[in-house]
GROMACS .gro file of C-alpha atoms in nm:
model
  418
    1MET     CA    1  -7.897  -4.664   3.122
    2ASN     CA    2  -7.573  -4.642   2.898
    3PRO     CA    3  -7.698  -4.397   2.615
    4VAL     CA    4  -7.555  -4.414   2.272
    5ILE     CA    5  -7.493  -4.085   2.160
    6LEU     CA    6  -7.381  -4.011   1.760
    7VAL     CA    7  -7.175  -3.692   1.731
    8THR     CA    8  -7.161  -3.543   1.345
    9PHE     CA    9  -6.956  -3.246   1.279
   10ALA     CA   10  -7.185  -3.096   0.997
   11GLY     CA   11  -7.021  -2.935   0.695
   12ARG     CA   12  -7.192  -2.971   0.347
   13GLN     CA   13  -7.537  -3.076   0.273
   14GLN     CA   14  -7.488  -3.270  -0.037
   15ARG     CA   15  -7.247  -3.508   0.149
   16MET     CA   16  -7.467  -3.520   0.436
   17GLU     CA   17  -7.810  -3.598   0.314
   18ILE     CA   18  -7.757  -3.984   0.271
   19LEU     CA   19  -7.623  -4.010   0.615
   20THR     CA   20  -7.929  -3.839   0.736
   21GLN     CA   21  -8.135  -4.112   0.636
   22TYR     CA   22  -7.945  -4.373   0.803
   23ILE     CA   23  -7.962  -4.228   1.128
   24ARG     CA   24  -8.306  -4.141   1.133
   25LYS     CA   25  -8.364  -4.496   1.074
   26ALA     CA   26  -8.111  -4.595   1.349
   27LEU     CA   27  -8.290  -4.341   1.609
   28GLU     CA   28  -8.630  -4.494   1.515
   29ALA     CA   29  -8.507  -4.849   1.574
   30GLY     CA   30  -8.387  -4.742   1.907
   31ILE     CA   31  -8.021  -4.847   1.829
   32ILE     CA   32  -7.885  -4.483   1.957
   33ASP     CA   33  -8.045  -4.276   2.173
   34GLU     CA   34  -7.950  -3.899   2.065
   35TRP     CA   35  -7.786  -3.751   1.759
   36HIS     CA   36  -7.611  -3.434   1.842
   37ILE     CA   37  -7.521  -3.239   1.506
   38TRP     CA   38  -7.234  -2.965   1.557
   39ASP     CA   39  -7.274  -2.708   1.281
   40PHE     CA   40  -6.933  -2.604   1.185
   41THR     CA   41  -7.042  -2.504   0.829
   42ARG     CA   42  -6.915  -2.264   0.637
   43SER     CA   43  -7.151  -2.131   0.381
   44ALA     CA   44  -7.469  -1.990   0.432
   45ASP     CA   45  -7.651  -2.218   0.224
   46ASP     CA   46  -7.528  -2.500   0.427
   47ARG     CA   47  -7.599  -2.345   0.748
   48ALA     CA   48  -7.930  -2.260   0.636
   49TRP     CA   49  -8.024  -2.637   0.554
   50VAL     CA   50  -7.848  -2.762   0.886
   51THR     CA   51  -8.110  -2.527   1.058
   52ARG     CA   52  -8.401  -2.640   0.885
   53GLU     CA   53  -8.316  -3.012   0.880
   54PHE     CA   54  -8.243  -3.083   1.227
   55GLY     CA   55  -8.387  -3.019   1.552
   56PRO     CA   56  -8.380  -2.744   1.792
   57VAL     CA   57  -8.060  -2.558   1.928
   58ARG     CA   58  -7.927  -2.692   2.273
   59PHE     CA   59  -7.590  -2.540   2.233
   60MET     CA   60  -7.430  -2.201   2.096
   61GLY     CA   61  -7.068  -2.096   2.100
   62PRO     CA   62  -7.031  -1.722   2.257
   63ASN     CA   63  -6.982  -1.596   1.857
   64ALA     CA   64  -7.269  -1.778   1.722
   65SER     CA   65  -7.527  -1.582   1.551
   66TYR     CA   66  -7.886  -1.569   1.671
   67GLN     CA   67  -8.103  -1.898   1.676
   68HIS     CA   68  -8.483  -1.902   1.666
   69LYS     CA   69  -8.610  -2.040   2.005
   70GLY     CA   70  -9.005  -2.008   2.012
   71THR     CA   71  -9.255  -1.752   2.009
   72VAL     CA   72  -9.444  -1.514   2.246
   73SER     CA   73  -9.807  -1.400   2.258
   74ARG     CA   74 -10.082  -1.259   2.473
   75LEU     CA   75 -10.208  -1.614   2.543
   76SER     CA   76  -9.872  -1.787   2.595
   77SER     CA   77  -9.557  -1.642   2.742
   78PHE     CA   78  -9.200  -1.755   2.596
   79ARG     CA   79  -9.030  -1.962   2.862
   80THR     CA   80  -8.650  -2.103   2.859
   81ALA     CA   81  -8.407  -2.251   3.075
   82ALA     CA   82  -8.068  -2.090   3.016
   83LYS     CA   83  -7.725  -2.165   3.144
   84ILE     CA   84  -7.482  -1.894   3.087
   85GLN     CA   85  -7.239  -1.669   3.286
   86SER     CA   86  -7.362  -1.362   3.133
   87ASP     CA   87  -7.484  -1.137   2.833
   88LEU     CA   88  -7.773  -1.337   2.719
   89HIS     CA   89  -7.928  -1.174   2.457
   90ILE     CA   90  -8.292  -1.238   2.328
   91ALA     CA   91  -8.425  -1.063   2.017
   92ILE     CA   92  -8.794  -0.987   1.992
   93ILE     CA   93  -8.929  -0.965   1.621
   94PRO     CA   94  -9.271  -0.876   1.602
   95ASN     CA   95  -9.528  -1.079   1.410
   96ASP     CA   96  -9.666  -0.740   1.266
   97LYS     CA   97  -9.380  -0.676   1.027
   98THR     CA   98  -9.430  -0.302   1.036
   99SER     CA   99  -9.320  -0.281   1.401
  100GLN     CA  100  -8.989  -0.243   1.556
  101ALA     CA  101  -8.793  -0.531   1.647
  102TYR     CA  102  -8.588  -0.551   1.964
  103GLU     CA  103  -8.296  -0.661   2.190
  104LEU     CA  104  -8.288  -0.776   2.529
  105VAL     CA  105  -7.927  -0.796   2.705
  106ILE     CA  106  -7.966  -0.974   3.036
  107GLY     CA  107  -7.682  -0.974   3.264
  108GLY     CA  108  -7.457  -0.781   3.037
  109TRP     CA  109  -7.149  -0.594   3.147
  110ASN     CA  110  -6.999  -0.857   3.324
  111ASN     CA  111  -7.349  -0.972   3.473
  112THR     CA  112  -7.412  -0.632   3.634
  113HIS     CA  113  -7.677  -0.452   3.393
  114SER     CA  114  -7.967  -0.560   3.152
  115ALA     CA  115  -8.087  -0.326   2.871
  116LEU     CA  116  -8.301  -0.287   2.572
  117ARG     CA  117  -8.212  -0.153   2.269
  118SER     CA  118  -8.427  -0.164   1.879
  119ILE     CA  119  -8.275  -0.325   1.604
  120THR     CA  120  -8.324  -0.436   1.241
  121GLU     CA  121  -8.368  -0.801   1.114
  122ASP     CA  122  -8.036  -0.711   0.984
  123ASP     CA  123  -7.892  -0.673   1.308
  124LEU     CA  124  -7.936  -1.068   1.366
  125THR     CA  125  -7.612  -1.168   1.181
  126SER     CA  126  -7.401  -0.890   1.353
  127PHE     CA  127  -7.239  -0.825   1.687
  128SER     CA  128  -7.195  -0.451   1.620
  129ARG     CA  129  -7.417  -0.229   1.805
  130ASP     CA  130  -7.214   0.078   1.777
  131THR     CA  131  -7.521   0.285   1.649
  132HIS     CA  132  -7.798   0.126   1.870
  133PRO     CA  133  -7.870   0.363   2.148
  134LEU     CA  134  -8.048   0.220   2.458
  135LEU     CA  135  -8.403   0.258   2.518
  136TRP     CA  136  -8.402   0.116   2.870
  137THR     CA  137  -8.108   0.013   3.129
  138ARG     CA  138  -8.122  -0.112   3.456
  139SER     CA  139  -7.837  -0.243   3.732
  140THR     CA  140  -7.927  -0.600   3.758
  141PRO     CA  141  -7.643  -0.732   3.970
  142GLY     CA  142  -7.585  -1.128   3.951
  143VAL     CA  143  -7.925  -1.133   3.744
  144LEU     CA  144  -7.790  -1.465   3.585
  145SER     CA  145  -7.665  -1.740   3.801
  146PRO     CA  146  -7.388  -1.935   3.585
  147GLY     CA  147  -7.430  -2.280   3.800
  148ILE     CA  148  -7.787  -2.336   3.719
  149ALA     CA  149  -8.050  -2.333   3.426
  150ASN     CA  150  -8.183  -1.982   3.477
  151HIS     CA  151  -8.540  -1.969   3.438
  152VAL     CA  152  -8.659  -1.694   3.173
  153VAL     CA  153  -8.997  -1.608   3.120
  154LEU     CA  154  -9.143  -1.323   2.885
  155SER     CA  155  -9.494  -1.246   2.886
  156LEU     CA  156  -9.730  -0.989   2.716
  157ASP     CA  157 -10.025  -0.845   2.894
  158ASP     CA  158 -10.362  -0.801   2.724
  159ALA     CA  159 -10.237  -0.486   2.542
  160GLY     CA  160  -9.915  -0.651   2.425
  161VAL     CA  161  -9.706  -0.471   2.662
  162PRO     CA  162  -9.409  -0.716   2.734
  163THR     CA  163  -9.281  -0.800   3.106
  164LEU     CA  164  -8.944  -0.989   3.173
  165HIS     CA  165  -8.878  -1.228   3.462
  166VAL     CA  166  -8.566  -1.396   3.520
  167ASN     CA  167  -8.515  -1.672   3.826
  168GLY     CA  168  -8.861  -1.547   3.974
  169VAL     CA  169  -8.753  -1.179   3.978
  170ALA     CA  170  -8.949  -0.905   3.764
  171VAL     CA  171  -8.660  -0.760   3.586
  172GLY     CA  172  -8.829  -0.494   3.355
  173THR     CA  173  -9.179  -0.401   3.199
  174TRP     CA  174  -9.185  -0.138   2.907
  175PRO     CA  175  -9.526   0.024   2.837
  176ASP     CA  176  -9.417   0.192   2.549
  177ILE     CA  177  -9.389  -0.108   2.363
  178LYS     CA  178  -9.679  -0.294   2.253
  179LEU     CA  179  -9.697  -0.639   2.061
  180PRO     CA  180 -10.063  -0.720   2.000
  181GLY     CA  181  -9.990  -0.974   1.735
  182GLY     CA  182  -9.720  -1.142   1.910
  183ALA     CA  183  -9.355  -1.203   1.834
  184SER     CA  184  -9.081  -1.434   1.743
  185ILE     CA  185  -8.776  -1.488   1.985
  186MET     CA  186  -8.428  -1.569   1.891
  187VAL     CA  187  -8.138  -1.628   2.160
  188ARG     CA  188  -7.779  -1.610   2.153
  189GLY     CA  189  -7.469  -1.535   2.403
  190GLY     CA  190  -7.191  -1.343   2.330
  191TRP     CA  191  -6.882  -1.146   2.489
  192GLY     CA  192  -6.722  -1.473   2.591
  193SER     CA  193  -7.028  -1.666   2.721
  194ASP     CA  194  -7.165  -1.975   2.585
  195LEU     CA  195  -7.521  -2.046   2.586
  196GLU     CA  196  -7.666  -2.379   2.695
  197LEU     CA  197  -8.071  -2.408   2.644
  198CYS     CA  198  -8.138  -2.665   2.889
  199ASP     CA  199  -8.507  -2.729   2.787
  200VAL     CA  200  -8.400  -2.875   2.493
  201GLN     CA  201  -8.412  -3.256   2.527
  202SER     CA  202  -8.494  -3.342   2.162
  203PRO     CA  203  -8.352  -3.666   2.063
  204VAL     CA  204  -8.178  -3.466   1.737
  205ARG     CA  205  -8.038  -3.152   1.834
  206ARG     CA  206  -7.794  -2.896   1.699
  207TYR     CA  207  -7.486  -2.749   1.895
  208VAL     CA  208  -7.377  -2.408   1.695
  209GLY     CA  209  -7.016  -2.358   1.692
  210ASN     CA  210  -6.855  -2.055   1.659
  211GLU     CA  211  -6.840  -1.958   1.259
  212ASN     CA  212  -6.538  -1.936   1.053
  213GLU     CA  213  -6.313  -2.084   1.281
  214GLN     CA  214  -6.013  -2.276   1.110
  215ILE     CA  215  -5.996  -2.591   1.373
  216PRO     CA  216  -6.362  -2.553   1.517
  217TYR     CA  217  -6.360  -2.927   1.665
  218TRP     CA  218  -6.216  -2.882   1.995
  219GLN     CA  219  -6.552  -2.686   2.099
  220ALA     CA  220  -6.771  -3.015   2.081
  221TYR     CA  221  -6.473  -3.205   2.299
  222SER     CA  222  -6.454  -2.917   2.526
  223TYR     CA  223  -6.866  -2.936   2.577
  224TYR     CA  224  -6.889  -3.305   2.654
  225THR     CA  225  -6.563  -3.291   2.899
  226LYS     CA  226  -6.710  -2.987   3.086
  227ARG     CA  227  -7.024  -3.217   3.149
  228LEU     CA  228  -6.850  -3.541   3.244
  229THR     CA  229  -7.063  -3.652   3.489
  230GLU     CA  230  -7.367  -3.617   3.298
  231PHE     CA  231  -7.193  -3.831   3.001
  232SER     CA  232  -6.975  -4.070   3.205
  233ASP     CA  233  -7.195  -4.377   3.132
  234ALA     CA  234  -7.286  -4.309   2.772
  235VAL     CA  235  -7.124  -4.483   2.455
  236PHE     CA  236  -7.009  -4.211   2.195
  237LEU     CA  237  -7.018  -4.232   1.830
  238LYS     CA  238  -6.847  -4.001   1.599
  239CYS     CA  239  -6.950  -4.027   1.226
  240ASP     CA  240  -6.828  -3.812   0.958
  241ASP     CA  241  -7.084  -3.632   0.789
  242ASP     CA  242  -6.996  -3.775   0.445
  243VAL     CA  243  -7.040  -4.129   0.568
  244VAL     CA  244  -7.236  -4.254   0.282
  245TYR     CA  245  -7.326  -4.627   0.400
  246LEU     CA  246  -7.378  -4.734   0.723
  247ASP     CA  247  -7.461  -5.110   0.818
  248LEU     CA  248  -7.747  -5.092   1.035
  249ASP     CA  249  -7.789  -5.434   1.065
  250ASN     CA  250  -7.428  -5.451   1.259
  251LEU     CA  251  -7.409  -5.124   1.438
  252SER     CA  252  -7.567  -5.269   1.764
  253LYS     CA  253  -7.276  -5.528   1.750
  254PHE     CA  254  -7.024  -5.287   1.684
  255ILE     CA  255  -7.192  -5.063   2.025
  256ALA     CA  256  -7.182  -5.372   2.225
  257PHE     CA  257  -6.826  -5.474   2.124
  258ARG     CA  258  -6.723  -5.093   2.212
  259ARG     CA  259  -6.907  -5.107   2.582
  260ASP     CA  260  -6.727  -5.443   2.656
  261ASN     CA  261  -6.389  -5.397   2.555
  262PRO     CA  262  -6.317  -5.079   2.764
  263HIS     CA  263  -5.935  -5.166   2.740
  264TYR     CA  264  -5.940  -4.986   2.391
  265PHE     CA  265  -5.920  -4.603   2.388
  266ILE     CA  266  -6.083  -4.584   2.046
  267VAL     CA  267  -6.274  -4.839   1.819
  268SER     CA  268  -6.310  -4.757   1.448
  269ALA     CA  269  -6.557  -4.903   1.220
  270ASN     CA  270  -6.421  -5.118   0.899
  271VAL     CA  271  -6.431  -4.804   0.679
  272VAL     CA  272  -6.435  -4.803   0.278
  273ASN     CA  273  -6.213  -4.550   0.164
  274ASN     CA  274  -5.984  -4.557   0.469
  275GLY     CA  275  -5.600  -4.593   0.416
  276VAL     CA  276  -5.553  -4.834   0.715
  277CYS     CA  277  -5.874  -5.004   0.668
  278ALA     CA  278  -5.794  -5.057   0.290
  279TYR     CA  279  -5.457  -5.208   0.387
  280TRP     CA  280  -5.609  -5.490   0.603
  281GLN     CA  281  -5.893  -5.510   0.369
  282GLN     CA  282  -5.651  -5.619   0.085
  283GLU     CA  283  -5.434  -5.819   0.363
  284ALA     CA  284  -5.745  -6.030   0.414
  285GLY     CA  285  -5.815  -6.065   0.055
  286SER     CA  286  -6.141  -5.857   0.037
  287LEU     CA  287  -5.978  -5.620  -0.200
  288PRO     CA  288  -5.860  -5.798  -0.525
  289PRO     CA  289  -5.501  -5.719  -0.676
  290THR     CA  290  -5.683  -5.570  -0.970
  291LEU     CA  291  -5.750  -5.251  -0.742
  292GLY     CA  292  -5.414  -5.197  -0.725
  293HIS     CA  293  -5.180  -5.201  -0.409
  294PHE     CA  294  -5.307  -5.045  -0.089
  295GLU     CA  295  -5.001  -4.995   0.140
  296ARG     CA  296  -4.966  -4.944   0.497
  297PRO     CA  297  -4.972  -4.570   0.508
  298PRO     CA  298  -4.662  -4.488   0.699
  299GLY     CA  299  -4.754  -4.412   1.050
  300GLY     CA  300  -5.104  -4.458   0.947
  301PHE     CA  301  -5.126  -4.134   0.774
  302GLY     CA  302  -5.151  -4.054   0.428
  303GLY     CA  303  -5.054  -4.308   0.171
  304SER     CA  304  -5.194  -4.343  -0.208
  305LEU     CA  305  -5.539  -4.394  -0.158
  306TRP     CA  306  -5.550  -4.085   0.066
  307GLN     CA  307  -5.405  -3.885  -0.217
  308SER     CA  308  -5.618  -4.020  -0.548
  309ALA     CA  309  -5.947  -3.935  -0.655
  310GLU     CA  310  -5.900  -4.230  -0.895
  311ARG     CA  311  -5.815  -4.460  -0.661
  312ALA     CA  312  -6.100  -4.377  -0.445
  313THR     CA  313  -6.364  -4.376  -0.730
  314GLN     CA  314  -6.247  -4.715  -0.819
  315LEU     CA  315  -6.277  -4.850  -0.457
  316HIS     CA  316  -6.613  -4.699  -0.432
  317ASP     CA  317  -6.721  -4.845  -0.762
  318TYR     CA  318  -6.585  -5.191  -0.638
  319PHE     CA  319  -6.811  -5.185  -0.293
  320LEU     CA  320  -7.120  -5.051  -0.494
  321ASN     CA  321  -7.086  -5.344  -0.723
  322LYS     CA  322  -7.068  -5.615  -0.465
  323THR     CA  323  -7.331  -5.795  -0.358
  324GLU     CA  324  -7.208  -5.848   0.012
  325LYS     CA  325  -7.165  -5.501   0.136
  326SER     CA  326  -6.856  -5.611   0.374
  327LEU     CA  327  -6.473  -5.605   0.332
  328PRO     CA  328  -6.392  -5.811   0.612
  329LEU     CA  329  -6.050  -5.792   0.781
  330PRO     CA  330  -5.810  -6.042   0.882
  331SER     CA  331  -5.957  -6.105   1.212
  332PRO     CA  332  -6.269  -5.995   1.373
  333VAL     CA  333  -6.086  -5.726   1.555
  334VAL     CA  334  -5.739  -5.568   1.430
  335ASP     CA  335  -5.539  -5.388   1.726
  336TRP     CA  336  -5.373  -5.078   1.575
  337GLN     CA  337  -5.059  -4.877   1.728
  338GLU     CA  338  -5.047  -4.595   1.489
  339ARG     CA  339  -5.238  -4.319   1.348
  340GLN     CA  340  -5.593  -4.377   1.190
  341SER     CA  341  -5.849  -4.170   1.008
  342ILE     CA  342  -6.175  -4.116   1.252
  343ASN     CA  343  -6.426  -4.144   0.997
  344PHE     CA  344  -6.636  -4.335   1.221
  345ILE     CA  345  -6.537  -4.421   1.584
  346ALA     CA  346  -6.644  -4.521   1.915
  347TRP     CA  347  -6.507  -4.396   2.274
  348LEU     CA  348  -6.653  -4.427   2.615
  349GLY     CA  349  -6.833  -4.148   2.816
  350LYS     CA  350  -6.579  -4.207   3.118
  351ASP     CA  351  -6.276  -4.152   2.899
  352LEU     CA  352  -6.393  -3.803   2.827
  353ILE     CA  353  -6.179  -3.731   3.141
  354HIS     CA  354  -5.873  -3.763   2.894
  355MET     CA  355  -6.031  -3.553   2.619
  356ALA     CA  356  -6.021  -3.197   2.714
  357LEU     CA  357  -5.844  -3.124   2.375
  358PRO     CA  358  -5.734  -2.784   2.297
  359LYS     CA  359  -5.737  -2.641   1.929
  360CYS     CA  360  -5.552  -2.925   1.762
  361ASP     CA  361  -5.541  -3.211   1.541
  362ASP     CA  362  -5.835  -3.408   1.708
  363GLU     CA  363  -5.743  -3.724   1.498
  364TYR     CA  364  -5.393  -3.732   1.602
  365ALA     CA  365  -5.472  -3.672   1.959
  366LEU     CA  366  -5.741  -3.935   1.964
  367THR     CA  367  -5.547  -4.203   1.757
  368VAL     CA  368  -5.191  -4.148   1.863
  369ASP     CA  369  -5.110  -3.899   2.153
  370LEU     CA  370  -5.379  -3.989   2.406
  371PRO     CA  371  -5.347  -4.386   2.331
  372THR     CA  372  -4.959  -4.368   2.399
  373TYR     CA  373  -4.996  -4.144   2.699
  374LEU     CA  374  -5.260  -4.367   2.818
  375ASN     CA  375  -5.077  -4.722   2.708
  376ARG     CA  376  -5.416  -4.809   2.566
  377PRO     CA  377  -5.456  -4.962   2.185
  378THR     CA  378  -5.722  -4.855   1.939
  379ALA     CA  379  -5.892  -5.101   1.725
  380ILE     CA  380  -6.096  -5.185   1.399
  381PHE     CA  381  -6.387  -5.390   1.443
  382SER     CA  382  -6.437  -5.597   1.100
  383ASP     CA  383  -6.794  -5.673   1.108
  384PHE     CA  384  -6.915  -5.299   1.092
  385THR     CA  385  -6.904  -5.146   0.775
  386VAL     CA  386  -6.949  -4.793   0.678
  387SER     CA  387  -6.823  -4.618   0.348
  388HIS     CA  388  -6.651  -4.270   0.350
  389LEU     CA  389  -6.698  -4.080   0.040
  390SER     CA  390  -6.382  -3.837   0.027
  391PHE     CA  391  -6.062  -3.697   0.164
  392GLY     CA  392  -5.986  -3.332   0.110
  393THR     CA  393  -5.710  -3.462  -0.100
  394GLN     CA  394  -5.929  -3.685  -0.321
  395GLU     CA  395  -6.214  -3.430  -0.412
  396LYS     CA  396  -6.066  -3.306  -0.711
  397GLY     CA  397  -6.151  -3.560  -0.995
  398LEU     CA  398  -6.349  -3.745  -0.784
  399ALA     CA  399  -6.692  -3.883  -0.972
  400LEU     CA  400  -6.900  -3.705  -0.711
  401SER     CA  401  -7.221  -3.685  -0.849
  402ARG     CA  402  -7.239  -4.026  -1.008
  403LEU     CA  403  -7.099  -4.200  -0.628
  404ILE     CA  404  -7.354  -3.974  -0.456
  405ASP     CA  405  -7.638  -4.136  -0.680
  406GLY     CA  406  -7.502  -4.475  -0.650
  407TYR     CA  407  -7.489  -4.440  -0.239
  408ASP     CA  408  -7.833  -4.280  -0.261
  409ALA     CA  409  -8.001  -4.596  -0.455
  410LEU     CA  410  -7.815  -4.827  -0.224
  411MET     CA  411  -7.939  -4.623   0.088
  412ARG     CA  412  -8.303  -4.665  -0.064
  413THR     CA  413  -8.267  -5.015  -0.128
  414ARG     CA  414  -8.122  -5.105   0.236
  415LEU     CA  415  -8.373  -4.899   0.407
  416ALA     CA  416  -8.692  -5.061   0.245
  417ALA     CA  417  -8.576  -5.375   0.337
  418ALA     CA  418  -8.514  -5.299   0.711
   0.00000   0.00000   0.00000
């Protein structure tokens, strides 16, 4: 099996809601197999929306805040399979809101000790524990094994007393704590340790990056490259969160082309509001001169479209008013040797061997540095069209609400007919 995995770096709710409907339809139709939403949001409201809207969390960076994972009751234990080097944190939030909340630290202090402390719900968004004395601690050398999914079980007896087992070993029981009404369970890593929850197999799943990193995208590439053997047979699609039109009828065609043409390092969709694509669209006669001249961006970067909210609005209006939602290029496939925007691209899982990127401009790395180093071209596939809402340079002055309304109406019409 060659799974198709769509990766989206989530930012703002307003720009992602239309894409969400297209991708859920693609999942329902079996065109893609998994959707990995990387939470790189910057506002609390956007973060809360991503948490509500999408599936369970699969992965958390070491600086990510607590995420809900499950529940525990006298009838049902909390179980998870956690891959982590040290410092697995479990928050226990009693359903009886008058009771104290607790935090278990498993394998803290370089995987040498485990501990229990009392916390408040306000502490769930903070890593500071300077004023939180330990209620219990125990030497647990090597309690977490970094090479496996550690089996963690938290159970309550008939009186609501909790007991913790890790990899079949009883770590602790706390007779002074009673949770007869059960509790909600949250988890996080910390102190340099990523946390992967290996029991999460949902086709739509969240990956929570470290919050407020200026250039956070390296975390996604690092995750996949460290798991090369797991993903080597996959086809990866990477989609900006503000793609507002997606040609579902030709998505499978795009995926097949990507799979069948391994000499290309990156293959891009034919993107509306993308400087390189606009140049080729006009060269083919798909964009009329009345929209102005779409020059070839110098080196594939920047250019007049990229800089102009007015030109972007005019281009979106032209596309929305077209009966045929396509802007053919001069040939079915355009080979490309320069930079291009990575609004919707595809790569092969086996090429992850080359993609262990540091904190850097991932667009430049994927479309210039790596293709040059590997002596492999990139390409633009004409028959699969997506529309990209805006670049940061276009946002001031863009007719945002009107365009989103237009693309929302188009999405509803297209999906109703699918």
